[in-house]
Short mmCIF file of C-alpha atoms in Angstrom, two decimals:
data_model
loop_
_atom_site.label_atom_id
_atom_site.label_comp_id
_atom_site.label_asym_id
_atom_site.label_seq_id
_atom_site.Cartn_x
_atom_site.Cartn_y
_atom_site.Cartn_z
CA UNK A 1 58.59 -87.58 22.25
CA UNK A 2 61.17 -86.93 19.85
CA UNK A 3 60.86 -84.10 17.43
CA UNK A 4 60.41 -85.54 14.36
CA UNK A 5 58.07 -84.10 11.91
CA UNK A 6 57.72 -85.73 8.13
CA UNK A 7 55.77 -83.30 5.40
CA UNK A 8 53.10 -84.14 4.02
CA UNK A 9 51.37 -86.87 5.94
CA UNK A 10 49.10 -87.72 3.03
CA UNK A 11 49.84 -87.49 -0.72
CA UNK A 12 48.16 -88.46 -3.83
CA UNK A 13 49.83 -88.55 -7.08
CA UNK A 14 50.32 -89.94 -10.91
CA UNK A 15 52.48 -92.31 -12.10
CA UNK A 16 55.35 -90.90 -13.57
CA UNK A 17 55.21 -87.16 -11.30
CA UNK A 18 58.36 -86.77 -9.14
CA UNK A 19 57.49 -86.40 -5.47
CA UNK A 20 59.60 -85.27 -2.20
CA UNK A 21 58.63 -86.27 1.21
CA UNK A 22 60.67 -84.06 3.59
CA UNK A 23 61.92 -85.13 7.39
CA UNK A 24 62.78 -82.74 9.89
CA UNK A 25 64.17 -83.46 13.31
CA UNK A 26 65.01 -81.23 16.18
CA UNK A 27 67.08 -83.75 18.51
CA UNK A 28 70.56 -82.43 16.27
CA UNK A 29 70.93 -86.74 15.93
CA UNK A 30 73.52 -87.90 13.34
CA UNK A 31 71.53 -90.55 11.31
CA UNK A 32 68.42 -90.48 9.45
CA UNK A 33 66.96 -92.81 7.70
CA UNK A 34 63.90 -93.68 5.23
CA UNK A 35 61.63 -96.41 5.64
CA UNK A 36 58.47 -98.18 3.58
CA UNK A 37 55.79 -100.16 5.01
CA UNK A 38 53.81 -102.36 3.07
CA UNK A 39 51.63 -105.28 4.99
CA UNK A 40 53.36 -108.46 5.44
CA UNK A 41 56.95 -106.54 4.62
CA UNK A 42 57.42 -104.86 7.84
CA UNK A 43 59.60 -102.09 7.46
CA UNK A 44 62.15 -101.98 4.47
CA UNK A 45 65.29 -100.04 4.87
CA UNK A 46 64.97 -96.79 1.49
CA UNK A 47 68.33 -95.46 2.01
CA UNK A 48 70.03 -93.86 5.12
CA UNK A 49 72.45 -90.97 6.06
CA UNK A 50 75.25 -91.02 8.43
CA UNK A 51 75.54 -86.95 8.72
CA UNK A 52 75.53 -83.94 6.00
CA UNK A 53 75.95 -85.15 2.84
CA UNK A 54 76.52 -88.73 3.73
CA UNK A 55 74.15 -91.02 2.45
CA UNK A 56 74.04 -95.03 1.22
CA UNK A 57 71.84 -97.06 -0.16
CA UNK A 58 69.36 -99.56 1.60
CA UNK A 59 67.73 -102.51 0.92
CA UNK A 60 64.77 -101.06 -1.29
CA UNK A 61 66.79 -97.74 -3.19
CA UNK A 62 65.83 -98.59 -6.46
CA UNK A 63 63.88 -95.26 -7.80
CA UNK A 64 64.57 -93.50 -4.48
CA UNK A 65 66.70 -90.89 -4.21
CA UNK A 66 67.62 -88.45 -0.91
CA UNK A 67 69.39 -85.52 0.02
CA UNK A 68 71.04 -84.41 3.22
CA UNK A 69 72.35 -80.26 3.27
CA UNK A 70 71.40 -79.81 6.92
CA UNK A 71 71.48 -82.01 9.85
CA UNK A 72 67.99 -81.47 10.56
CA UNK A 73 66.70 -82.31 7.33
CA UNK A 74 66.52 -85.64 5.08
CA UNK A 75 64.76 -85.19 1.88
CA UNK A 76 63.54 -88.26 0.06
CA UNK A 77 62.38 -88.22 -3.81
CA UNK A 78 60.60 -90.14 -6.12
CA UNK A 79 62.16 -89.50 -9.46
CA UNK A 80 59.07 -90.96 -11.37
CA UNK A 81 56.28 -92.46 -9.07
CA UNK A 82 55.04 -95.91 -10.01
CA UNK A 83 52.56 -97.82 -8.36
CA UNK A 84 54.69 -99.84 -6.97
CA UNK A 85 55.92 -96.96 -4.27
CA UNK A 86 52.07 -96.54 -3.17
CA UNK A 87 53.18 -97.28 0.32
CA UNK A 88 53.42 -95.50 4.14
CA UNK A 89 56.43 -94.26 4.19
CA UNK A 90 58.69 -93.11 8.24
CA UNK A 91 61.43 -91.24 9.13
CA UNK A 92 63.50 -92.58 11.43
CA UNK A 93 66.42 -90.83 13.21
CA UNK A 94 68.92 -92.06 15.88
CA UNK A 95 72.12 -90.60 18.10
CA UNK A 96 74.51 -93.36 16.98
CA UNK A 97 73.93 -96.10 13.75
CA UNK A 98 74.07 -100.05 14.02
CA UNK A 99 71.90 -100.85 17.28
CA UNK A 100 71.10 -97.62 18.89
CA UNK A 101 67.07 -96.91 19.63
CA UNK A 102 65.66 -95.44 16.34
CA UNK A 103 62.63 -92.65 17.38
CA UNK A 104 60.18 -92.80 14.02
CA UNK A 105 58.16 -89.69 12.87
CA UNK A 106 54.28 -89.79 12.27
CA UNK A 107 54.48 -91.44 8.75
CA UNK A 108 53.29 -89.70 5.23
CA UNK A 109 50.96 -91.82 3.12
CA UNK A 110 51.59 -92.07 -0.37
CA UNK A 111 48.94 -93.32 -3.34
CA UNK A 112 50.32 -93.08 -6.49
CA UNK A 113 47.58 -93.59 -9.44
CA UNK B 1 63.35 -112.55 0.80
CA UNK B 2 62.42 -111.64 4.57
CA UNK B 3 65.04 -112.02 6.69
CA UNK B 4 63.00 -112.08 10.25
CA UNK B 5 59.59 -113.87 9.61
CA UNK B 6 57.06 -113.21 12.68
CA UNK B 7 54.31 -115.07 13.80
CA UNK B 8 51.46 -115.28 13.69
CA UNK B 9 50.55 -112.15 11.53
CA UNK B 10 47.49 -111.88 13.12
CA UNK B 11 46.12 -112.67 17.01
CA UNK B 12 42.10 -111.28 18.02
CA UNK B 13 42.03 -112.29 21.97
CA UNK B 14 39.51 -111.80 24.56
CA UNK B 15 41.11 -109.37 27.50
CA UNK B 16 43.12 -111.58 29.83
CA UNK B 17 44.49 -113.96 27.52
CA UNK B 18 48.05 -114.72 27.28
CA UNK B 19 49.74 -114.78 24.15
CA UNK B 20 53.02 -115.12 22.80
CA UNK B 21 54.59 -113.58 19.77
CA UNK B 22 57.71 -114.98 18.08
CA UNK B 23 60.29 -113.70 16.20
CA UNK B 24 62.56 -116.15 13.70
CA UNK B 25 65.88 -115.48 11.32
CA UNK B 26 68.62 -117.63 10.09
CA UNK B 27 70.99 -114.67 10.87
CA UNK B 28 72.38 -114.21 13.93
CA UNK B 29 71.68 -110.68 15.26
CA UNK B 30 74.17 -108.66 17.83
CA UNK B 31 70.68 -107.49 19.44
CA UNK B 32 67.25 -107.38 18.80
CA UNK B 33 64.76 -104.63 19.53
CA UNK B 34 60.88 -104.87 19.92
CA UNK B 35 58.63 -101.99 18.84
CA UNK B 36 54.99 -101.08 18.88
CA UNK B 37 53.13 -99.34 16.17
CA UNK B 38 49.58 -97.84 16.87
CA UNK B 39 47.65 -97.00 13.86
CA UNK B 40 48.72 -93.34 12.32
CA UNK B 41 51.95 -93.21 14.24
CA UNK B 42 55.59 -94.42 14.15
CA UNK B 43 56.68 -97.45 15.65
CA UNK B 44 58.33 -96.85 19.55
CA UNK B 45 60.06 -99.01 20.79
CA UNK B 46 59.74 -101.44 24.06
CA UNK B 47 62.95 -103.03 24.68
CA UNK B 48 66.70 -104.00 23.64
CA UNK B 49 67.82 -107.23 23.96
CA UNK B 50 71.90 -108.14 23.74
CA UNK B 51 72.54 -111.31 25.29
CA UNK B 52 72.17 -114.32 24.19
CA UNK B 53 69.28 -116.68 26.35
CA UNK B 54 68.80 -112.84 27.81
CA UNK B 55 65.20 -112.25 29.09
CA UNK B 56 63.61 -108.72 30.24
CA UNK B 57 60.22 -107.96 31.49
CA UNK B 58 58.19 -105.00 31.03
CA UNK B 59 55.21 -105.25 33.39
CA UNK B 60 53.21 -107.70 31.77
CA UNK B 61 55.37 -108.31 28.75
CA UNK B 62 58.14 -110.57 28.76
CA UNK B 63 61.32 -110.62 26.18
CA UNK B 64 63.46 -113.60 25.55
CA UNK B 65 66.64 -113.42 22.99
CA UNK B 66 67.56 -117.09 21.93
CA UNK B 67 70.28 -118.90 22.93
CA UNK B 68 72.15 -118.34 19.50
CA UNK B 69 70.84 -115.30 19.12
CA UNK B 70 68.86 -115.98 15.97
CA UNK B 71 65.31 -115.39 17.31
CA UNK B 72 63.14 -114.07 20.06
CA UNK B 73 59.43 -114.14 21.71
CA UNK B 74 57.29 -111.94 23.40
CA UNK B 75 55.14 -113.06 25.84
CA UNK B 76 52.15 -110.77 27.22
CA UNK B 77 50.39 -112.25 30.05
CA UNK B 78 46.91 -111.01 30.96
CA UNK B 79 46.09 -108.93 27.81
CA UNK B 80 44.45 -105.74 28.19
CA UNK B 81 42.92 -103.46 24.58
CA UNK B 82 45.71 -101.30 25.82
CA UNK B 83 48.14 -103.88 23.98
CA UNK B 84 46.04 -103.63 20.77
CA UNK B 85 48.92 -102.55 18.40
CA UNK B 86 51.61 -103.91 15.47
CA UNK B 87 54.43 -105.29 17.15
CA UNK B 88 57.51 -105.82 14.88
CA UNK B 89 61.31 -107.03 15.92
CA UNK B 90 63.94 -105.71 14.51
CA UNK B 91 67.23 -107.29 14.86
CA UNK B 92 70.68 -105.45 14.21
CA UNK B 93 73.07 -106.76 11.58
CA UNK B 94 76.14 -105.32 9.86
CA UNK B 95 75.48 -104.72 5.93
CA UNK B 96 78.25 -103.01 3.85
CA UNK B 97 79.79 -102.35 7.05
CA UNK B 98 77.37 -100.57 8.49
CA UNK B 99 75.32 -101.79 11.16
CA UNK B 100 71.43 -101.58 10.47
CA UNK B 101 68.40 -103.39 11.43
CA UNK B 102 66.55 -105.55 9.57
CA UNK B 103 62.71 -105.23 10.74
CA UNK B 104 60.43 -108.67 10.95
CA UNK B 105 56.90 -108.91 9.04
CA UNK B 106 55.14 -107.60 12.50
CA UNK B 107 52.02 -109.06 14.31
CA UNK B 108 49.15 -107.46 14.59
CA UNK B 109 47.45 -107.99 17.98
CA UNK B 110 43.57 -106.95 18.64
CA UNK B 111 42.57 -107.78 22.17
CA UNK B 112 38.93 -107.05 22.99
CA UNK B 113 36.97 -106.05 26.02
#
């Protein structure tokens, strides 16, 4: 399995708190990226990085925002949590971008009240 | 709007059915990944198709990438509660010139004893 570790797995919070949700890899693989799940979305591209201190925007950014200092880590935040971004949220990481397998941590639940 | 739509969402089976998942888009897709989620965990994935018309088994599953590359199937024959899982596709495009995929709705398959 890869090593991919995402901190914490379960969170509860209220609306308006900021919140980080931290991945950390030990496979030393260029891109990271955030993802959401919500039933009957799949998973929705949050934003991505392309090594340290490269990062873009996904499909879903809005009221997201990450940080890359170190290769191994990818830190996601929630400026101000809304309902809305109650959701499961992965870490994905992969050697090369576009098509390349994508190995997905364990997940951290988020319930934002 | 969802740019991959899956169906069905939802298939209960008795063990040794055969069922077939399908994949559908618009878009045409340089290749198209299938994964499998178990509950708590990341998805992993099964297989990488590139070709068009291109078709890979996996023991009992079988992959097919259409001919124009906008959509795919998965075929299990002789289901086991093994294959109990999410399945999702994921097919690879190239947004803001980078190349990303774009994950379907996913199918959640039950298959009991």
């Amino acid at each position: 399995d890869a090593g991919i570790t995402q901190s914490p797995r379960h969170k509860v919070t209220e609306t308006g708190t900021p919140v980080t949700l931290r991945c950390h890899q030990t496979e030393n693989h260029r891109y990271m990226y955030w993802y959401r799940q919500d039933p009957g979305h799949g998973l929705r591209l949050i934003h991505y990085s392309y090594g340290v201190k490269d990062t873009d925007k996904g499909e879903v950014s809005d009221g997201y925002s990450v940080s890359r200092s170190k290769t191994e880590d990818f830190l996601l935040t929630l400026e101000s949590a809304t309902s809305s971004q109650t959701s499961v949220y992965f870490c994905a990481i992969s050697a090369q971008g576009g098509g390349e397998t994508q190995y997905f941590g364990p997940g951290t639940r988020l319930l934002v009240l | 709007t969802q740019l991959l739509e899956q169906s069905p969402q939802f298939l209960s089976i008795q063990e040794g059915e055969n069922l077939t998942v399908y994949c559908n888009s618009s878009s045409v897709f340089s290749s198209l990944q299938w994964y499998r989620q178990e509950p708590g965990e990341g998805p992993v994935l099964l297989v990488t198709v590139v070709t068009g018309g291109e078709v890979k088994k996996l023991k009992r599953l079988t992959f097919q990438f259409g001919d124009a590359r906008k959509d795919s199937s998965l075929h299990i024959t002789a289901a086991q509660p093994g294959d109990t899982g999410l399945y999702l596709c994921a097919g690879c495009l190239t947004y803001t010139g980078f190349q990303k995929l774009v994950f379907g709705t996913g199918t959640r398959l039950l298959v009991s004893p």
